[in-house]
Short mmCIF file of C-alpha atoms in Angstrom, two decimals:
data_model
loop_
_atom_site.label_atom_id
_atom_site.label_comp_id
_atom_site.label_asym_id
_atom_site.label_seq_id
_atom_site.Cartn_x
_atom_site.Cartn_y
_atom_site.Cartn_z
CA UNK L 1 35.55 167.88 -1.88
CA UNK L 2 34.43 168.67 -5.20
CA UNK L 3 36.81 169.13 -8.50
CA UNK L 4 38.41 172.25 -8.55
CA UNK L 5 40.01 173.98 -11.52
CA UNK L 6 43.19 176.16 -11.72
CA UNK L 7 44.80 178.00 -14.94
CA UNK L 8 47.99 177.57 -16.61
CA UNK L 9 50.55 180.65 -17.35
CA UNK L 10 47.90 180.50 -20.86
CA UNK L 11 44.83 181.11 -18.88
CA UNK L 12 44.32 176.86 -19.73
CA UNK L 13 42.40 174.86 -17.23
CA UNK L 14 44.10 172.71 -15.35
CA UNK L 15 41.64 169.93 -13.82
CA UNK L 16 42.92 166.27 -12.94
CA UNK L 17 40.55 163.89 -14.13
CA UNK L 18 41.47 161.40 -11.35
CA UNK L 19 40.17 164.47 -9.14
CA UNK L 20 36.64 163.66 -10.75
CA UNK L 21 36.07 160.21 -9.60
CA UNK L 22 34.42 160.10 -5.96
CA UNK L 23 34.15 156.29 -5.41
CA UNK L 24 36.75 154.07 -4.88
CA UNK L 25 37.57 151.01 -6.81
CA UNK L 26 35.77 148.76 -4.29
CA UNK L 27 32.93 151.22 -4.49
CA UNK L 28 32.88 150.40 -8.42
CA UNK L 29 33.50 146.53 -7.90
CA UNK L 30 30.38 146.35 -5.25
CA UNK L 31 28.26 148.28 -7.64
CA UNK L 32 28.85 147.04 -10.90
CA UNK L 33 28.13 144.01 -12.75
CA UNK L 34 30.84 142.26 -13.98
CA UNK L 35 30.71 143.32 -17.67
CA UNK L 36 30.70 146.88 -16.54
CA UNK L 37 33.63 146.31 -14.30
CA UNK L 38 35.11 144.52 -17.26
CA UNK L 39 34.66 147.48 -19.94
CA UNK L 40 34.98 150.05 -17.71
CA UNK L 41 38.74 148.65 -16.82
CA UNK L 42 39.38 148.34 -20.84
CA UNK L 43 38.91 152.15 -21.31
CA UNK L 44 40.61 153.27 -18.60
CA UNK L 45 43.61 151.62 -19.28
CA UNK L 46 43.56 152.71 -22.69
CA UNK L 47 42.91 156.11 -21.71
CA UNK L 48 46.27 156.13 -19.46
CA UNK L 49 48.03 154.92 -22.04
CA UNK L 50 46.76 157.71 -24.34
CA UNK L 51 47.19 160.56 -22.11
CA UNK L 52 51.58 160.88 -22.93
CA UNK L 53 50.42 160.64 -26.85
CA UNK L 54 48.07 163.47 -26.61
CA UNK L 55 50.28 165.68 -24.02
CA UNK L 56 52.85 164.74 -26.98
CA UNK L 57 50.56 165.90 -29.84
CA UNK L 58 49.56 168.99 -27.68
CA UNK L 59 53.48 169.90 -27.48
CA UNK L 60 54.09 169.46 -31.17
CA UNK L 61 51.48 171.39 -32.89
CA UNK L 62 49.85 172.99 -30.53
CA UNK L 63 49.47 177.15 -31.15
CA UNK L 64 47.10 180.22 -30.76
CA UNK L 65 45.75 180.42 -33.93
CA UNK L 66 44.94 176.04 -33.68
CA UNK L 67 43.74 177.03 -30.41
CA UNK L 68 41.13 179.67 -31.50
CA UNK L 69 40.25 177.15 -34.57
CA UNK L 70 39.46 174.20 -32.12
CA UNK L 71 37.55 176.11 -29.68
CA UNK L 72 35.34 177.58 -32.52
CA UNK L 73 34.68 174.76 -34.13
CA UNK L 74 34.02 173.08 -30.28
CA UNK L 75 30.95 176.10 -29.88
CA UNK L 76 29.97 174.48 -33.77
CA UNK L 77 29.32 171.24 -31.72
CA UNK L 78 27.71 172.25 -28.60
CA UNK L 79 24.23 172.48 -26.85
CA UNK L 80 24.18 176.15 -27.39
CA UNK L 81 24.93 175.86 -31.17
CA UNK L 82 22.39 173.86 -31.85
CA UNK L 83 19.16 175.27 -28.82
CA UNK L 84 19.60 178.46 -31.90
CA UNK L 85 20.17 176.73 -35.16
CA UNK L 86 17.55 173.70 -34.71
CA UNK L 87 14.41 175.71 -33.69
CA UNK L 88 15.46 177.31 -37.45
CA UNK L 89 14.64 174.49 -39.64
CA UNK L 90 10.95 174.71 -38.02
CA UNK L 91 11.02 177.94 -38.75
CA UNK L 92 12.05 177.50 -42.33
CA UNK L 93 9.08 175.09 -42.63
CA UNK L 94 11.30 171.76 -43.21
CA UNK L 95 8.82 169.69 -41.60
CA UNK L 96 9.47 165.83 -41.18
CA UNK L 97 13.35 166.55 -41.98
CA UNK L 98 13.75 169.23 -39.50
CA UNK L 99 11.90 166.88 -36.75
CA UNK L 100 14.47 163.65 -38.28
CA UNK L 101 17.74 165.98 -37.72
CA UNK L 102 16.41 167.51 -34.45
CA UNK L 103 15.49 163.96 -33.35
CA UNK L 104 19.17 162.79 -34.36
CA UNK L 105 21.05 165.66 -32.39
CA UNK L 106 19.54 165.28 -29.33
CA UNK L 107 19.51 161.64 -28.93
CA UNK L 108 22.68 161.48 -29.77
CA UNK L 109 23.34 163.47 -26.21
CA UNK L 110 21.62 160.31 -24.53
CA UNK L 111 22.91 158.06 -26.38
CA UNK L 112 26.53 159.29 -25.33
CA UNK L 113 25.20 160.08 -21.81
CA UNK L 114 24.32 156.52 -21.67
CA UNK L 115 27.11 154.88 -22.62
CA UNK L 116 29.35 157.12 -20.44
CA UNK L 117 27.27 156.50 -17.65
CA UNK L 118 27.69 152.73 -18.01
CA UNK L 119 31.58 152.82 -18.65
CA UNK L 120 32.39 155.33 -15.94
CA UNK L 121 35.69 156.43 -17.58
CA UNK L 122 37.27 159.82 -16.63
CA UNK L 123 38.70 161.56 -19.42
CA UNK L 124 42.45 162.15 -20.02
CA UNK L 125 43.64 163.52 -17.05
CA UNK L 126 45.07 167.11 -16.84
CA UNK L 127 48.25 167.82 -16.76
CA UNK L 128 50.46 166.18 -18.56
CA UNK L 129 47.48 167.07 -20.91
CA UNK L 130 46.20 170.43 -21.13
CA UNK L 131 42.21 171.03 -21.62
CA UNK L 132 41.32 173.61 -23.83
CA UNK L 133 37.87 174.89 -23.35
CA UNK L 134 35.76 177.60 -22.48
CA UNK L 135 33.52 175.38 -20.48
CA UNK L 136 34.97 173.83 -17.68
CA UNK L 137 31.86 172.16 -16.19
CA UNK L 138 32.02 170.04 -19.10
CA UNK L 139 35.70 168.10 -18.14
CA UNK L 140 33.09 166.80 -15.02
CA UNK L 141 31.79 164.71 -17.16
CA UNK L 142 33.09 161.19 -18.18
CA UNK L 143 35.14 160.90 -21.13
CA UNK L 144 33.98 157.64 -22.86
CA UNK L 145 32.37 158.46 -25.57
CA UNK L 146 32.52 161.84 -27.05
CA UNK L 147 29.45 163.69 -26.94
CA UNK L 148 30.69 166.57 -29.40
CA UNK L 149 31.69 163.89 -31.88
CA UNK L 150 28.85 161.74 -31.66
CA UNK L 151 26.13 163.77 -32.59
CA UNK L 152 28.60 166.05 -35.05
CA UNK L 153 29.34 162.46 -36.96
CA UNK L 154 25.26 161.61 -36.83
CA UNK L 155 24.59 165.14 -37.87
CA UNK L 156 26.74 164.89 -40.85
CA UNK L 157 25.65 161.51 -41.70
CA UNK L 158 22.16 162.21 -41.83
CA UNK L 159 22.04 165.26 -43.47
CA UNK L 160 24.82 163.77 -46.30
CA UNK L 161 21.71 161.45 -46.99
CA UNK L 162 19.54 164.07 -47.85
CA UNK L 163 22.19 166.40 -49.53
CA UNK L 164 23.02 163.06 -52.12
CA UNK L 165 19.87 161.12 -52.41
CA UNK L 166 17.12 163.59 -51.94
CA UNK L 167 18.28 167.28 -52.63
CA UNK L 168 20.75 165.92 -54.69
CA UNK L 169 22.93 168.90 -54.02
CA UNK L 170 26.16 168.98 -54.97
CA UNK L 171 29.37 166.92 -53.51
CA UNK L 172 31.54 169.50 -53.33
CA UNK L 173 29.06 171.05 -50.51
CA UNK L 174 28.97 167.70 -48.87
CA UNK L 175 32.57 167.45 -48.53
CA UNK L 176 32.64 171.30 -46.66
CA UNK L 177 30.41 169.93 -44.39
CA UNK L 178 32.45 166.77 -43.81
CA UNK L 179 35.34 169.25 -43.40
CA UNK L 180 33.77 170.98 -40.79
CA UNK L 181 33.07 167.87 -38.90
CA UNK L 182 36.12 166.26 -39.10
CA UNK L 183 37.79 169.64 -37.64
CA UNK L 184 35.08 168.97 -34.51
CA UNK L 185 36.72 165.68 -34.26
CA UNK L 186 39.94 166.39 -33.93
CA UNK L 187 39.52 169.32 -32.00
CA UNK L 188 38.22 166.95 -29.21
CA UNK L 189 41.86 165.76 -29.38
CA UNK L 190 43.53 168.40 -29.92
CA UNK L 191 42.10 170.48 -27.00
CA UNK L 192 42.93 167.49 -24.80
CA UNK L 193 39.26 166.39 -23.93
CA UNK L 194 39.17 163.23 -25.26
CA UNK L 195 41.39 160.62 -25.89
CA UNK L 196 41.61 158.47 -28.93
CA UNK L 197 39.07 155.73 -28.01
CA UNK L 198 36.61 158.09 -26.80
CA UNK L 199 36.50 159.79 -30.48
CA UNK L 200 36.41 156.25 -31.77
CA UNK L 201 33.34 155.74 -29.70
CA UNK L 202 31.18 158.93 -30.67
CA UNK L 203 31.53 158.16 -34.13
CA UNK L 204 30.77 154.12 -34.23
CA UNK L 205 27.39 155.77 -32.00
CA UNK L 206 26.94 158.21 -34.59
CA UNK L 207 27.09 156.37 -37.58
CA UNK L 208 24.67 153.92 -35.93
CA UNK L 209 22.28 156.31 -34.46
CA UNK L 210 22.17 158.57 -38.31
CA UNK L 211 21.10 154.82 -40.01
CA UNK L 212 19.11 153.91 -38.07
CA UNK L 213 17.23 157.18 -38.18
CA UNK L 214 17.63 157.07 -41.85
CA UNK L 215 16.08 154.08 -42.58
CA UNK L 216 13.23 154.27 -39.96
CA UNK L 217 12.15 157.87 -38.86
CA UNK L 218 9.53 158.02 -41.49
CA UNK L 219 7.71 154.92 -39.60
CA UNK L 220 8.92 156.23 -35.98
CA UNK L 221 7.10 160.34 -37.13
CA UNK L 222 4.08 157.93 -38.24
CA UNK L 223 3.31 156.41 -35.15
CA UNK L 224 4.00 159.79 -33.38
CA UNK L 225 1.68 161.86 -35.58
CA UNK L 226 -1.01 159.02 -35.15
CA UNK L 227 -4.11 159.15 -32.82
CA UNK L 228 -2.01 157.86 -29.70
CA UNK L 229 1.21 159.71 -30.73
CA UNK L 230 1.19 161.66 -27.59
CA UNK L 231 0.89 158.15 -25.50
CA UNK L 232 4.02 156.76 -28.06
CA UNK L 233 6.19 159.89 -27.26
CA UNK L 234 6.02 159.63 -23.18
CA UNK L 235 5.97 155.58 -23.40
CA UNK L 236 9.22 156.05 -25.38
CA UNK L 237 10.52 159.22 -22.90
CA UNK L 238 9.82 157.28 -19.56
CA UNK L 239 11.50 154.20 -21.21
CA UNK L 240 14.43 155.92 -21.94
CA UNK L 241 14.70 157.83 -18.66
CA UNK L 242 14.11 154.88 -16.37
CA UNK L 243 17.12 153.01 -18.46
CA UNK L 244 19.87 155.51 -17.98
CA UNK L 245 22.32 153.95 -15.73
CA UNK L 246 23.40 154.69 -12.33
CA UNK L 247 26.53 155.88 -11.75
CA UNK L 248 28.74 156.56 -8.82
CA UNK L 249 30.56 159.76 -9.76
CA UNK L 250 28.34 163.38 -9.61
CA UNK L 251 28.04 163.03 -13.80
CA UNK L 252 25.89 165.50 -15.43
CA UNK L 253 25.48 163.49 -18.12
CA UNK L 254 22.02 161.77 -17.49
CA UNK L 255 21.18 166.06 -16.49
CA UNK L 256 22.20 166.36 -20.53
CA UNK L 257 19.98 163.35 -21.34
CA UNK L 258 16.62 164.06 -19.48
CA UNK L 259 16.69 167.97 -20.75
CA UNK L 260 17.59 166.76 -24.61
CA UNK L 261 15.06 163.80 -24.81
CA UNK L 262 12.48 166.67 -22.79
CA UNK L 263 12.77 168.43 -26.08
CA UNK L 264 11.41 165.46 -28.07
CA UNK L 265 8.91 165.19 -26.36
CA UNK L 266 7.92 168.43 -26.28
CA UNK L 267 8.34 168.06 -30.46
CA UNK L 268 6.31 165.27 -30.93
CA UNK L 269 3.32 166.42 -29.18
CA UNK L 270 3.56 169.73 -30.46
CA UNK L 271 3.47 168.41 -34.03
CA UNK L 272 0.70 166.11 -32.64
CA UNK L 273 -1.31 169.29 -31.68
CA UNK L 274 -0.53 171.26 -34.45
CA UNK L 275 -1.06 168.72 -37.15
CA UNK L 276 -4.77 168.99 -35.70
CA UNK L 277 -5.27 172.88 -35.77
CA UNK L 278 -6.13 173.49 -39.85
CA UNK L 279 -6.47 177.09 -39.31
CA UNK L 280 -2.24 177.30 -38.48
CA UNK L 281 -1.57 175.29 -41.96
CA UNK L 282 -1.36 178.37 -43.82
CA UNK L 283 -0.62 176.33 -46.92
CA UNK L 284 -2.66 172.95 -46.72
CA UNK L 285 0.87 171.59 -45.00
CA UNK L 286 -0.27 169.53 -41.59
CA UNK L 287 3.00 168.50 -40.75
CA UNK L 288 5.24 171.76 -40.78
CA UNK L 289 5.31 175.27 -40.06
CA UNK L 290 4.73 176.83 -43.44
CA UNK L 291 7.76 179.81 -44.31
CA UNK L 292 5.36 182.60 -45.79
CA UNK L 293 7.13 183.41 -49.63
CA UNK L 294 4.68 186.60 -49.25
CA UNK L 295 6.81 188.35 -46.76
CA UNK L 296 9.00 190.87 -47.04
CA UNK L 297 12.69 190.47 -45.88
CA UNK L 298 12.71 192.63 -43.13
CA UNK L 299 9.40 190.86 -41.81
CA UNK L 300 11.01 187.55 -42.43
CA UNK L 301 14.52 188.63 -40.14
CA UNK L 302 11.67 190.01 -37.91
CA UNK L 303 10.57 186.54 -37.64
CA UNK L 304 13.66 184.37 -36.85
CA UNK L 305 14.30 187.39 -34.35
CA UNK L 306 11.01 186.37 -32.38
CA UNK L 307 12.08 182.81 -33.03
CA UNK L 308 15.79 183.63 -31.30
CA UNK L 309 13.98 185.35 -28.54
CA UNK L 310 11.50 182.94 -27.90
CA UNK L 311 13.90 180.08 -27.48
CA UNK L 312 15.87 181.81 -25.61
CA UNK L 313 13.49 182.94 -22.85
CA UNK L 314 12.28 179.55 -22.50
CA UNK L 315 15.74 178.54 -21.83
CA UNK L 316 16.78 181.44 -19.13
CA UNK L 317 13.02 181.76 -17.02
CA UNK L 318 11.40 177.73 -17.77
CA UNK L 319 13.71 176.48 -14.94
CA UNK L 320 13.05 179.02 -12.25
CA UNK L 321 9.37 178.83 -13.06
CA UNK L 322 9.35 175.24 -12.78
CA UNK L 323 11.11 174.79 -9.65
CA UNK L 324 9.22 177.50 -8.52
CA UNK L 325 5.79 175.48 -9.03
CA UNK L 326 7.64 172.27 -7.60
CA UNK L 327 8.08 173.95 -4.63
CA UNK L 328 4.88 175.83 -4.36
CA UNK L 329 2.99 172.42 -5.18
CA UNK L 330 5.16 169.94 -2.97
CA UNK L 331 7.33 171.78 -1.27
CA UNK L 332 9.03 168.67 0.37
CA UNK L 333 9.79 167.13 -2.96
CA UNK L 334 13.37 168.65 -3.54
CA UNK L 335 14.40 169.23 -0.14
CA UNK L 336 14.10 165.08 -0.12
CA UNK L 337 15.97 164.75 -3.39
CA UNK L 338 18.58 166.69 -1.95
CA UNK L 339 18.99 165.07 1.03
CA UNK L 340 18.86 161.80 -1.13
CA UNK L 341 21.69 162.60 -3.02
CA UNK L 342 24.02 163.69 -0.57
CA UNK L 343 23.36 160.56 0.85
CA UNK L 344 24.39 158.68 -1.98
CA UNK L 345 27.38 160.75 -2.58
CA UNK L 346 28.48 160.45 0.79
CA UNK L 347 28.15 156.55 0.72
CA UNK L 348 29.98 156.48 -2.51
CA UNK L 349 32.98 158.49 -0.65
CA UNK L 350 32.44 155.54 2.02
CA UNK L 351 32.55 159.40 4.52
CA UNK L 352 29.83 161.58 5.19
CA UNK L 353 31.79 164.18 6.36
CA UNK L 354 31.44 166.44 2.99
CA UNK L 355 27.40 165.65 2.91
CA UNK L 356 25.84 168.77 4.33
CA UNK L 357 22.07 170.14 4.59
CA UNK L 358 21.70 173.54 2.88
#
């Protein structure tokens, strides 16, 4: 049977993370390589050890207004957050940064995705703990690392490079921002989503991911602005999809990593095109969507309005369309990957008595 979810007497969902996990241990040990095995059994223990820590935590300090704070600044960390505010710094005309912090955001969802795909650990389980959230799909996935704090910490990281050493805008705005971050990060505690070592986790991937995107994004936009930047981009998208791996449990986190890494792709070759259309320059800039000084105020609001709107209409009708051309062009294809995965879910349950044909 799948998860189910019940509230508390304060409207709190109540989901048991052991509830999550489909396969059985044997299921894991015949699947799994030994290292897997090896770190996936180091989390999980730690994470049962956390779980009377945070129910204590939640007990202590927990209270409506910390509540409100912590899911807020969740919604600051989240896909939806950042589908509005990204498409912005296009807008805005930021060119190769705007494509750098985009770039950092989104892989830090497959990075994450990755990783919790390989270790496989559940997050802390519910009750003692209470999760706090106003997304409930989201306790499906696994807990190890910390998506929200991964690309919050990366975020941070690489725009505190540009703040200091390029803008050279002031600390005192740096440190707000590192505020804001840090109150992400502890939320993820707080609201009982995430133990200790999973918070650990998103920011040692974070930090990593921001340098490395620091010190090499100018080369990596190079190649993909170059005459076989297009070829690059999908080279590095199938890589990336074809290495995400397999898991046993119905995660949604490798759902998270094909749609955010889709996005890249769809940046890079957009660029690619639009680096090689003079007349859209506007002001001799091949690289970035020039923000017109000339307009008026109202016809600049006018402008991110169209840009809201665009985004997200794209985001409500692209899937329909598209699995409305899947099935108009093979119309077998999905009825086979469903049939596919309930087949693997049922073997995973070692029953096949939950696998049915819709």
């Amino acid at each position: 049977m799948p998860p189910h979810f019940q509230l508390d007497e304060d409207n709190d969902v109540i989901h048991d993370a052991e509830a999550f996990s489909l396969a059985t241990e044997s299921a894991y040990q015949a699947a799994y390589s030994p290292l897997r095995l090896y770190l996936r059994q180091l989390v999980v223990d730690k994470v049962k050890r956390e779980n009377p820590k945070l129910a204590a935590i939640q007990h202590r300090y927990r209270s409506p207004e910390l509540d409100r704070l912590f899911v807020f600044s969740g919604m600051l960390g989240n896909h939806s957050f950042f589908m509005i505010a990204l498409p912005f710094l296009h807008t805005f005309g930021m060119g190769a940064f705007a494509r750098g912090l985009t770039f950092v955001v989104l892989w830090s969802i497959y990075f994450s995705g990755f990783v919790k795909d390989y270790i496989s650990a559940p997050r802390p389980a519910s009750p003692p703990v209470v999760q706090i959230t106003r997304s409930p799909a989201h306790t499906l996935e696994y807990g190890f690392p910390s998506t929200h704090t991964t690309y919050a910490v990366a975020t941070i990281v690489y725009i505190s490079h540009f703040m200091l050493n390029v803008w050279h805008i002031s600390t005192v705005w740096v440190g707000l921002m590192w505020i804001c971050g840090v109150t992400i990060v502890v939320g993820r505690i707080y609201c009982g989503l995430h133990s200790f070592i999973d918070v650990v986790g998103g920011i040692v991937i974070g930090i990593i991911e921001a340098l490395c995107f620091v010190f090499f994004f100018d080369r990596l936009d190079a190649l993909m602005l170059s005459t076989a930047g297009p070829l690059y981009s999908i080279a590095i998208f199938y890589f990336a999809m074809s290495s995400i791996p397999r898991s046993l449990d119905p995660c949604p986190c490798c759902i998270d990593s094909f749609c955010a890494t889709s996005v890249t792709l769809g940046l890079s070759i957009g660029y690619w095109i639009h680096a090689r259309l003079p007349f859209l320059w506007h002001t001799g800039q091949s690289d970035a969507i020039s923000w017109d000084s000339s307009l008026t105020l109202t016809q600049n609001a006018l402008r991110c309005l169209i840009t809201i709107v665009l985004v997200v209409a794209w985001k409500v009708g692209s899937k329909p369309f598209i699995v409305s051309m899947v099935k108009y062009l093979v119309p077998d294809y999905l009825s086979q990957v469903s049939s596919e995965e309930c087949s693997d879910d049922s073997s995973a349950k070692d029953s096949d008595s939950d696998c049915k044909q819709d």
